[in-house]
Amino acid sequence: MASPLEQFTIKPIAPLEIGGVDVSFTNSSLWMMIAAGVVSTFLIVGSHRRALVPGRLQSALEYLYNIVGAMVRDNVGAAGRPYFPFIFALFVFILFGNLLGLIPGAFTFTSHLAVTFAIAAFIFVGVTIIGIVRHGLHFFSLFFPHGAPIVSAPLLIPIEIISYFSRPISLSVRLFANMTVGHVLLKVIGGGVIALGGFFILPGIIPFAFLVAITGLEVMIAVIQAYVFAILTCVYLNDALHLH
Amino acid sequence: MDDRERDDRSNRLAARLKEAQGRRPAEAPERPQGGIAAGMGVGAKVVVDLVAGVGLGVGIGWALDWWLGTRPWGTVAFSVLGFVAGLLNVIRTANQADRSRTKE
């Protein structure tokens, strides 16, 4: 029986090497492009009619827009408006990456730490630069909660710095771990179905019922994790724009 | 349908729209999905926050020891600091979750 981790292997589709660095077009790149393509098609087709009374697709699109709009408004406030397009693109890309990965046979690029950490590191560096540009050296007051006695500085500042630098780690590990665990679980229980004799025979139908329920749970987790990723980006952005 | 009737209807619609928009800010904080889903989101966040703090602290301590040759003191000190930082993250998350709950 295939290993439950086999689904995460990166397979090069078009091998390519530039300056000794492997930059092959892989199944991961392919599914990122599919996600971007599906999102773009959805947005372009959904918005091209611009009907006053929206149709089904346009309604879905407006709903998505409103969710992200409310998220930015509630967590960052009016100062967050310029960053709305980025948050929206981030949310939709991760959401579709997670959801498309649930299609049997598909590859889930968000189940790779390399992918999620690259996104999280980009956000971390970007947010830090925004904070420093906005507030200059005053930005570093983020590392010392005001009102604390100055004597406690040697202890508090390292703690705050570690807490700050743990952000991209927790942001990326959370998404990666949720996706990986979910897919391993699906594969393991799927293996159980086969081992117990198939879908509609008595012992096999029990894990199959679990599989159906867990697939539903995975859809929910896919949406929640994309939402959490985007909302935390908003929280970090808010810290950088308004300090504490 | 004559003109007056149409005006009347569009006025009523405008009034209803206004009323709905007035209601909206009060509803906005409820946005994050309630119930089990929100709880699981917070749970996952708390666990990873704690582990990330400890992990990063140990990593920094280990790197400092390797660089300064002070083994094992850097690892000891920074794993504790990392744990506190992780705890700080957890407390902040919990406070945030509390605040959004009381707002509802």
mmCIF file of C-alpha atoms in Angstrom:
data_model
loop_
_atom_site.group_PDB
_atom_site.id
_atom_site.type_symbol
_atom_site.label_atom_id
_atom_site.label_comp_id
_atom_site.label_asym_id
_atom_site.label_seq_id
_atom_site.Cartn_x
_atom_site.Cartn_y
_atom_site.Cartn_z
ATOM 1 C CA MET A 1 0.000 0.000 0.000
ATOM 2 C CA ALA A 2 1.229 3.493 -0.812
ATOM 3 C CA SER A 3 2.719 5.540 2.004
ATOM 4 C CA PRO A 4 0.387 8.263 3.309
ATOM 5 C CA LEU A 5 3.231 10.747 2.787
ATOM 6 C CA GLU A 6 3.611 9.938 -0.880
ATOM 7 C CA GLN A 7 1.043 12.567 -1.804
ATOM 8 C CA PHE A 8 3.435 15.309 -0.694
ATOM 9 C CA THR A 9 6.326 14.426 -3.018
ATOM 10 C CA ILE A 10 7.404 17.169 -5.374
ATOM 11 C CA LYS A 11 7.669 15.858 -8.914
ATOM 12 C CA PRO A 12 9.402 17.976 -11.537
ATOM 13 C CA ILE A 13 7.327 18.366 -14.677
ATOM 14 C CA ALA A 14 9.740 20.473 -16.711
ATOM 15 C CA PRO A 15 13.257 20.074 -15.247
ATOM 16 C CA LEU A 16 15.220 23.306 -15.362
ATOM 17 C CA GLU A 17 18.439 24.444 -13.728
ATOM 18 C CA ILE A 18 19.805 27.978 -13.628
ATOM 19 C CA GLY A 19 23.297 28.548 -12.204
ATOM 20 C CA GLY A 20 23.289 25.235 -10.365
ATOM 21 C CA VAL A 21 19.956 26.009 -8.676
ATOM 22 C CA ASP A 22 17.084 23.650 -9.338
ATOM 23 C CA VAL A 23 14.191 25.804 -10.569
ATOM 24 C CA SER A 24 12.151 23.048 -12.218
ATOM 25 C CA PHE A 25 8.490 23.546 -12.940
ATOM 26 C CA THR A 26 6.968 21.049 -10.522
ATOM 27 C CA ASN A 27 3.540 19.706 -9.632
ATOM 28 C CA SER A 28 3.558 22.296 -6.826
ATOM 29 C CA SER A 29 4.093 25.141 -9.317
ATOM 30 C CA LEU A 30 1.441 23.634 -11.556
ATOM 31 C CA TRP A 31 -1.170 23.662 -8.784
ATOM 32 C CA MET A 32 -0.239 27.205 -7.792
ATOM 33 C CA MET A 33 -0.864 28.236 -11.381
ATOM 34 C CA ILE A 34 -4.145 26.323 -11.428
ATOM 35 C CA ALA A 35 -5.202 28.083 -8.201
ATOM 36 C CA ALA A 36 -4.274 31.488 -9.627
ATOM 37 C CA GLY A 37 -6.045 30.605 -12.882
ATOM 38 C CA VAL A 38 -9.239 29.430 -11.178
ATOM 39 C CA VAL A 39 -9.291 32.541 -8.976
ATOM 40 C CA SER A 40 -8.711 34.867 -11.922
ATOM 41 C CA THR A 41 -11.397 33.167 -14.004
ATOM 42 C CA PHE A 42 -13.819 33.349 -11.092
ATOM 43 C CA LEU A 43 -13.128 37.044 -10.525
ATOM 44 C CA ILE A 44 -13.149 38.075 -14.183
ATOM 45 C CA VAL A 45 -16.211 36.071 -15.213
ATOM 46 C CA GLY A 46 -18.039 36.973 -12.006
ATOM 47 C CA SER A 47 -17.487 40.701 -12.317
ATOM 48 C CA HIS A 48 -17.688 41.309 -16.043
ATOM 49 C CA ARG A 49 -21.456 41.909 -16.105
ATOM 50 C CA ARG A 50 -21.462 44.364 -13.189
ATOM 51 C CA ALA A 51 -25.181 43.831 -12.716
ATOM 52 C CA LEU A 52 -27.006 46.003 -10.186
ATOM 53 C CA VAL A 53 -28.867 42.903 -9.074
ATOM 54 C CA PRO A 54 -26.062 40.314 -8.969
ATOM 55 C CA GLY A 55 -26.354 36.837 -10.380
ATOM 56 C CA ARG A 56 -25.114 33.747 -8.556
ATOM 57 C CA LEU A 57 -21.427 34.095 -9.424
ATOM 58 C CA GLN A 58 -21.382 37.832 -8.802
ATOM 59 C CA SER A 59 -23.117 37.311 -5.443
ATOM 60 C CA ALA A 60 -20.458 34.818 -4.389
ATOM 61 C CA LEU A 61 -17.778 37.244 -5.458
ATOM 62 C CA GLU A 62 -19.341 40.168 -3.628
ATOM 63 C CA TYR A 63 -19.677 38.011 -0.533
ATOM 64 C CA LEU A 64 -15.971 37.170 -0.683
ATOM 65 C CA TYR A 65 -15.147 40.846 -1.188
ATOM 66 C CA ASN A 66 -17.287 41.807 1.807
ATOM 67 C CA ILE A 67 -15.674 39.218 4.085
ATOM 68 C CA VAL A 68 -12.187 40.503 3.337
ATOM 69 C CA GLY A 69 -13.393 44.117 3.421
ATOM 70 C CA ALA A 70 -14.890 43.616 6.891
ATOM 71 C CA MET A 71 -11.769 41.786 8.037
ATOM 72 C CA VAL A 72 -9.510 44.658 7.010
ATOM 73 C CA ARG A 73 -11.900 47.271 8.417
ATOM 74 C CA ASP A 74 -12.328 45.542 11.781
ATOM 75 C CA ASN A 75 -8.675 44.674 12.307
ATOM 76 C CA VAL A 76 -6.733 47.513 10.705
ATOM 77 C CA GLY A 77 -9.288 50.315 10.323
ATOM 78 C CA ALA A 78 -9.293 52.993 7.657
ATOM 79 C CA ALA A 79 -5.482 52.981 7.408
ATOM 80 C CA GLY A 80 -5.700 49.444 6.039
ATOM 81 C CA ARG A 81 -7.553 50.387 2.844
ATOM 82 C CA PRO A 82 -4.394 50.591 0.681
ATOM 83 C CA TYR A 83 -3.460 47.045 1.701
ATOM 84 C CA PHE A 84 -6.860 45.554 0.890
ATOM 85 C CA PRO A 85 -5.810 44.211 -2.544
ATOM 86 C CA PHE A 86 -2.873 42.357 -1.023
ATOM 87 C CA ILE A 87 -4.929 40.823 1.795
ATOM 88 C CA PHE A 88 -7.635 39.848 -0.676
ATOM 89 C CA ALA A 89 -5.172 38.198 -3.062
ATOM 90 C CA LEU A 90 -3.496 36.415 -0.148
ATOM 91 C CA PHE A 91 -6.767 35.118 1.288
ATOM 92 C CA VAL A 92 -8.162 33.941 -2.029
ATOM 93 C CA PHE A 93 -4.912 32.302 -3.151
ATOM 94 C CA ILE A 94 -4.557 30.319 0.084
ATOM 95 C CA LEU A 95 -8.274 29.504 0.199
ATOM 96 C CA PHE A 96 -8.248 28.069 -3.313
ATOM 97 C CA GLY A 97 -4.929 26.336 -2.692
ATOM 98 C CA ASN A 98 -6.457 24.585 0.315
ATOM 99 C CA LEU A 99 -9.753 23.750 -1.378
ATOM 100 C CA LEU A 100 -8.320 22.582 -4.704
ATOM 101 C CA GLY A 101 -5.948 20.357 -2.760
ATOM 102 C CA LEU A 102 -8.949 18.417 -1.467
ATOM 103 C CA ILE A 103 -9.823 17.210 -4.954
ATOM 104 C CA PRO A 104 -8.640 13.593 -5.135
ATOM 105 C CA GLY A 105 -5.362 13.407 -7.028
ATOM 106 C CA ALA A 106 -4.629 17.090 -6.641
ATOM 107 C CA PHE A 107 -1.504 18.481 -5.018
ATOM 108 C CA THR A 108 -1.867 20.764 -1.980
ATOM 109 C CA PHE A 109 0.889 23.355 -2.221
ATOM 110 C CA THR A 110 -0.090 24.833 1.171
ATOM 111 C CA SER A 111 0.974 21.542 2.770
ATOM 112 C CA HIS A 112 4.606 22.481 2.155
ATOM 113 C CA LEU A 113 6.436 24.516 4.758
ATOM 114 C CA ALA A 114 8.630 25.991 2.007
ATOM 115 C CA VAL A 115 5.549 27.583 0.431
ATOM 116 C CA THR A 116 3.815 28.786 3.587
ATOM 117 C CA PHE A 117 7.049 30.051 5.125
ATOM 118 C CA ALA A 118 7.922 31.967 1.958
ATOM 119 C CA ILE A 119 4.539 33.716 2.138
ATOM 120 C CA ALA A 120 4.839 34.332 5.896
ATOM 121 C CA ALA A 121 8.408 35.623 5.611
ATOM 122 C CA PHE A 122 7.359 37.999 2.830
ATOM 123 C CA ILE A 123 4.553 39.326 5.047
ATOM 124 C CA PHE A 124 6.871 39.598 8.060
ATOM 125 C CA VAL A 125 9.547 41.546 6.182
ATOM 126 C CA GLY A 126 6.968 43.703 4.401
ATOM 127 C CA VAL A 127 5.098 44.568 7.603
ATOM 128 C CA THR A 128 8.359 45.402 9.403
ATOM 129 C CA ILE A 129 9.429 47.703 6.547
ATOM 130 C CA ILE A 130 6.000 49.396 6.551
ATOM 131 C CA GLY A 131 6.322 49.945 10.313
ATOM 132 C CA ILE A 132 9.816 51.396 10.090
ATOM 133 C CA VAL A 133 8.904 53.667 7.157
ATOM 134 C CA ARG A 134 5.792 54.879 8.996
ATOM 135 C CA HIS A 135 7.282 55.448 12.435
ATOM 136 C CA GLY A 136 11.054 55.559 11.975
ATOM 137 C CA LEU A 137 12.971 54.536 15.082
ATOM 138 C CA HIS A 138 9.808 54.923 17.127
ATOM 139 C CA PHE A 139 8.757 51.567 15.623
ATOM 140 C CA PHE A 140 11.087 49.803 18.055
ATOM 141 C CA SER A 141 8.888 50.911 20.955
ATOM 142 C CA LEU A 142 6.876 47.861 19.873
ATOM 143 C CA PHE A 143 9.465 45.816 21.773
ATOM 144 C CA PHE A 144 8.879 47.573 25.076
ATOM 145 C CA PRO A 145 5.321 47.726 26.412
ATOM 146 C CA HIS A 146 4.771 51.228 27.746
ATOM 147 C CA GLY A 147 4.020 51.523 31.444
ATOM 148 C CA ALA A 148 6.462 48.748 32.337
ATOM 149 C CA PRO A 149 9.194 49.730 34.791
ATOM 150 C CA ILE A 150 12.472 50.510 33.016
ATOM 151 C CA VAL A 151 14.353 48.035 35.266
ATOM 152 C CA SER A 152 12.493 45.184 33.583
ATOM 153 C CA ALA A 153 13.825 46.173 30.141
ATOM 154 C CA PRO A 154 16.693 43.622 29.964
ATOM 155 C CA LEU A 155 14.163 40.832 30.514
ATOM 156 C CA LEU A 156 11.179 42.206 28.597
ATOM 157 C CA ILE A 157 12.956 43.273 25.419
ATOM 158 C CA PRO A 158 14.390 39.810 24.566
ATOM 159 C CA ILE A 159 10.979 38.275 25.291
ATOM 160 C CA GLU A 160 9.189 40.758 23.056
ATOM 161 C CA ILE A 161 11.778 40.274 20.309
ATOM 162 C CA ILE A 162 11.402 36.483 20.433
ATOM 163 C CA SER A 163 7.635 36.922 20.421
ATOM 164 C CA TYR A 164 7.907 39.182 17.369
ATOM 165 C CA PHE A 165 10.209 36.841 15.463
ATOM 166 C CA SER A 166 8.057 33.822 16.277
ATOM 167 C CA ARG A 167 5.243 35.351 14.209
ATOM 168 C CA PRO A 168 6.307 34.126 10.761
ATOM 169 C CA ILE A 169 7.076 30.709 12.251
ATOM 170 C CA SER A 170 3.698 30.268 13.902
ATOM 171 C CA LEU A 171 1.930 31.756 10.874
ATOM 172 C CA SER A 172 3.529 29.329 8.429
ATOM 173 C CA VAL A 173 3.642 26.246 10.668
ATOM 174 C CA ARG A 174 -0.055 26.575 11.510
ATOM 175 C CA LEU A 175 -1.180 26.440 7.884
ATOM 176 C CA PHE A 176 1.338 23.792 6.865
ATOM 177 C CA ALA A 177 0.603 21.546 9.860
ATOM 178 C CA ASN A 178 -3.167 21.757 9.461
ATOM 179 C CA MET A 179 -2.997 20.874 5.789
ATOM 180 C CA THR A 180 -0.449 18.082 6.189
ATOM 181 C CA VAL A 181 -2.231 16.452 9.118
ATOM 182 C CA GLY A 182 -5.583 16.596 7.358
ATOM 183 C CA HIS A 183 -4.283 14.966 4.202
ATOM 184 C CA VAL A 184 -2.367 12.257 6.077
ATOM 185 C CA LEU A 185 -5.516 11.476 8.047
ATOM 186 C CA LEU A 186 -7.570 11.186 4.867
ATOM 187 C CA LYS A 187 -4.985 8.861 3.315
ATOM 188 C CA VAL A 188 -4.680 6.664 6.406
ATOM 189 C CA ILE A 189 -8.430 6.215 6.782
ATOM 190 C CA GLY A 190 -8.707 5.704 3.023
ATOM 191 C CA GLY A 191 -6.160 2.902 3.383
ATOM 192 C CA GLY A 192 -8.358 1.469 6.137
ATOM 193 C CA VAL A 193 -11.332 1.363 3.781
ATOM 194 C CA ILE A 194 -9.359 -0.655 1.223
ATOM 195 C CA ALA A 195 -7.879 -2.958 3.884
ATOM 196 C CA LEU A 196 -11.343 -3.728 5.263
ATOM 197 C CA GLY A 197 -12.681 -4.727 1.890
ATOM 198 C CA GLY A 198 -14.129 -1.702 0.117
ATOM 199 C CA PHE A 199 -16.803 0.969 0.259
ATOM 200 C CA PHE A 200 -20.103 -0.813 0.633
ATOM 201 C CA ILE A 201 -19.198 -4.017 2.435
ATOM 202 C CA LEU A 202 -19.788 -4.143 6.173
ATOM 203 C CA PRO A 203 -16.412 -3.655 7.862
ATOM 204 C CA GLY A 204 -15.204 -1.258 5.147
ATOM 205 C CA ILE A 205 -18.218 0.996 5.303
ATOM 206 C CA ILE A 206 -17.351 2.166 8.828
ATOM 207 C CA PRO A 207 -14.052 3.897 7.953
ATOM 208 C CA PHE A 208 -15.720 5.061 4.737
ATOM 209 C CA ALA A 209 -18.363 6.892 6.782
ATOM 210 C CA PHE A 210 -15.560 8.477 8.817
ATOM 211 C CA LEU A 211 -13.848 9.453 5.587
ATOM 212 C CA VAL A 212 -16.945 11.292 4.404
ATOM 213 C CA ALA A 213 -17.278 13.134 7.708
ATOM 214 C CA ILE A 214 -13.582 14.026 7.816
ATOM 215 C CA THR A 215 -13.676 15.314 4.248
ATOM 216 C CA GLY A 216 -16.373 17.743 5.414
ATOM 217 C CA LEU A 217 -14.197 18.704 8.371
ATOM 218 C CA GLU A 218 -11.256 19.243 6.021
ATOM 219 C CA VAL A 219 -13.279 21.629 3.866
ATOM 220 C CA MET A 220 -14.074 23.604 7.017
ATOM 221 C CA ILE A 221 -10.420 23.600 8.094
ATOM 222 C CA ALA A 222 -9.328 24.723 4.614
ATOM 223 C CA VAL A 223 -11.573 27.776 4.889
ATOM 224 C CA ILE A 224 -10.729 28.524 8.541
ATOM 225 C CA GLN A 225 -6.989 28.311 7.994
ATOM 226 C CA ALA A 226 -7.086 30.655 5.003
ATOM 227 C CA TYR A 227 -9.202 33.015 7.095
ATOM 228 C CA VAL A 228 -6.850 32.799 10.098
ATOM 229 C CA PHE A 229 -3.818 33.412 7.890
ATOM 230 C CA ALA A 230 -5.384 36.534 6.394
ATOM 231 C CA ILE A 231 -6.716 37.836 9.714
ATOM 232 C CA LEU A 232 -3.316 37.453 11.397
ATOM 233 C CA THR A 233 -1.710 39.332 8.518
ATOM 234 C CA CYS A 234 -4.225 42.105 9.285
ATOM 235 C CA VAL A 235 -3.336 42.010 12.995
ATOM 236 C CA TYR A 236 0.397 42.267 12.240
ATOM 237 C CA LEU A 237 -0.246 45.065 9.774
ATOM 238 C CA ASN A 238 -2.292 46.863 12.411
ATOM 239 C CA ASP A 239 0.582 46.577 14.913
ATOM 240 C CA ALA A 240 2.970 48.067 12.365
ATOM 241 C CA LEU A 241 0.623 50.914 11.389
ATOM 242 C CA HIS A 242 -0.618 51.890 14.838
ATOM 243 C CA LEU A 243 2.055 50.358 17.119
ATOM 244 C CA HIS A 244 0.326 49.179 20.312
ATOM 245 C CA MET B 1 -47.202 50.564 -12.746
ATOM 246 C CA ASP B 2 -47.383 54.360 -12.896
ATOM 247 C CA ASP B 3 -44.636 56.776 -11.980
ATOM 248 C CA ARG B 4 -45.947 57.672 -8.576
ATOM 249 C CA GLU B 5 -46.184 54.108 -7.510
ATOM 250 C CA ARG B 6 -42.630 53.476 -8.696
ATOM 251 C CA ASP B 7 -41.292 56.488 -6.785
ATOM 252 C CA ASP B 8 -43.065 55.282 -3.727
ATOM 253 C CA ARG B 9 -41.534 51.829 -4.038
ATOM 254 C CA SER B 10 -38.002 53.125 -4.603
ATOM 255 C CA ASN B 11 -38.380 55.441 -1.608
ATOM 256 C CA ARG B 12 -39.385 52.554 0.556
ATOM 257 C CA LEU B 13 -36.452 50.538 -0.722
ATOM 258 C CA ALA B 14 -34.093 53.432 0.067
ATOM 259 C CA ALA B 15 -35.472 53.631 3.589
ATOM 260 C CA ARG B 16 -35.011 49.911 4.083
ATOM 261 C CA LEU B 17 -31.467 50.049 2.728
ATOM 262 C CA LYS B 18 -30.628 52.862 5.111
ATOM 263 C CA GLU B 19 -32.057 50.954 8.019
ATOM 264 C CA ALA B 20 -30.072 47.850 7.054
ATOM 265 C CA GLN B 21 -26.866 49.863 6.773
ATOM 266 C CA GLY B 22 -27.503 51.400 10.174
ATOM 267 C CA ARG B 23 -27.774 47.915 11.627
ATOM 268 C CA ARG B 24 -24.593 46.686 10.056
ATOM 269 C CA PRO B 25 -21.768 47.961 12.338
ATOM 270 C CA ALA B 26 -23.403 46.246 15.284
ATOM 271 C CA GLU B 27 -23.368 42.973 13.378
ATOM 272 C CA ALA B 28 -19.840 43.290 12.024
ATOM 273 C CA PRO B 29 -17.879 41.865 15.001
ATOM 274 C CA GLU B 30 -19.901 38.662 14.725
ATOM 275 C CA ARG B 31 -18.323 38.015 11.354
ATOM 276 C CA PRO B 32 -15.713 35.463 12.401
ATOM 277 C CA GLN B 33 -17.597 32.185 12.177
ATOM 278 C CA GLY B 34 -19.073 31.419 15.570
ATOM 279 C CA GLY B 35 -19.295 28.191 17.494
ATOM 280 C CA ILE B 36 -17.062 25.187 16.942
ATOM 281 C CA ALA B 37 -15.261 26.642 13.927
ATOM 282 C CA ALA B 38 -14.074 29.769 15.736
ATOM 283 C CA GLY B 39 -13.115 27.711 18.780
ATOM 284 C CA MET B 40 -11.004 25.345 16.680
ATOM 285 C CA GLY B 41 -9.336 28.309 14.994
ATOM 286 C CA VAL B 42 -8.356 29.815 18.344
ATOM 287 C CA GLY B 43 -7.241 26.410 19.645
ATOM 288 C CA ALA B 44 -4.944 25.771 16.687
ATOM 289 C CA LYS B 45 -3.523 29.264 16.993
ATOM 290 C CA VAL B 46 -2.760 28.950 20.703
ATOM 291 C CA VAL B 47 -0.923 25.624 20.371
ATOM 292 C CA VAL B 48 1.234 26.751 17.477
ATOM 293 C CA ASP B 49 1.995 30.108 19.136
ATOM 294 C CA LEU B 50 3.290 28.400 22.266
ATOM 295 C CA VAL B 51 5.406 25.888 20.362
ATOM 296 C CA ALA B 52 6.795 28.534 17.999
ATOM 297 C CA GLY B 53 7.933 30.670 20.951
ATOM 298 C CA VAL B 54 9.771 27.787 22.626
ATOM 299 C CA GLY B 55 11.211 26.588 19.306
ATOM 300 C CA LEU B 56 12.533 29.996 18.345
ATOM 301 C CA GLY B 57 13.971 30.563 21.849
ATOM 302 C CA VAL B 58 15.824 27.241 21.787
ATOM 303 C CA GLY B 59 17.031 27.994 18.237
ATOM 304 C CA ILE B 60 18.400 31.410 19.201
ATOM 305 C CA GLY B 61 20.039 30.003 22.350
ATOM 306 C CA TRP B 62 21.596 27.152 20.399
ATOM 307 C CA ALA B 63 22.932 29.525 17.734
ATOM 308 C CA LEU B 64 24.372 31.886 20.363
ATOM 309 C CA ASP B 65 26.083 28.985 22.131
ATOM 310 C CA TRP B 66 27.558 27.739 18.884
ATOM 311 C CA TRP B 67 28.750 31.248 18.052
ATOM 312 C CA LEU B 68 30.055 32.321 21.474
ATOM 313 C CA GLY B 69 31.012 28.890 22.831
ATOM 314 C CA THR B 70 28.930 29.343 25.984
ATOM 315 C CA ARG B 71 27.221 25.982 25.906
ATOM 316 C CA PRO B 72 24.832 25.229 27.578
ATOM 317 C CA TRP B 73 23.947 28.589 29.138
ATOM 318 C CA GLY B 74 22.509 30.315 26.064
ATOM 319 C CA THR B 75 20.169 27.402 25.344
ATOM 320 C CA VAL B 76 19.070 27.290 28.972
ATOM 321 C CA ALA B 77 18.358 31.027 29.202
ATOM 322 C CA PHE B 78 16.742 31.428 25.803
ATOM 323 C CA SER B 79 14.521 28.354 26.045
ATOM 324 C CA VAL B 80 13.021 29.905 29.180
ATOM 325 C CA LEU B 81 12.707 33.302 27.466
ATOM 326 C CA GLY B 82 11.167 31.580 24.444
ATOM 327 C CA PHE B 83 8.645 29.810 26.654
ATOM 328 C CA VAL B 84 7.688 33.131 28.242
ATOM 329 C CA ALA B 85 7.399 34.710 24.776
ATOM 330 C CA GLY B 86 5.163 31.835 23.655
ATOM 331 C CA LEU B 87 3.056 32.262 26.763
ATOM 332 C CA LEU B 88 2.807 35.986 26.037
ATOM 333 C CA ASN B 89 1.518 35.178 22.547
ATOM 334 C CA VAL B 90 -1.054 32.802 24.022
ATOM 335 C CA ILE B 91 -2.237 35.385 26.573
ATOM 336 C CA ARG B 92 -2.592 37.998 23.834
ATOM 337 C CA THR B 93 -4.589 35.587 21.673
ATOM 338 C CA ALA B 94 -6.828 34.709 24.607
ATOM 339 C CA ASN B 95 -7.422 38.379 25.428
ATOM 340 C CA GLN B 96 -8.289 39.050 21.816
ATOM 341 C CA ALA B 97 -10.734 36.133 21.717
ATOM 342 C CA ASP B 98 -12.303 37.397 24.958
ATOM 343 C CA ARG B 99 -12.711 40.892 23.575
ATOM 344 C CA SER B 100 -14.389 39.742 20.382
ATOM 345 C CA ARG B 101 -16.743 37.558 22.432
ATOM 346 C CA THR B 102 -17.854 40.375 24.746
ATOM 347 C CA LYS B 103 -18.424 42.608 21.727
ATOM 348 C CA GLU B 104 -21.051 40.253 20.296
#
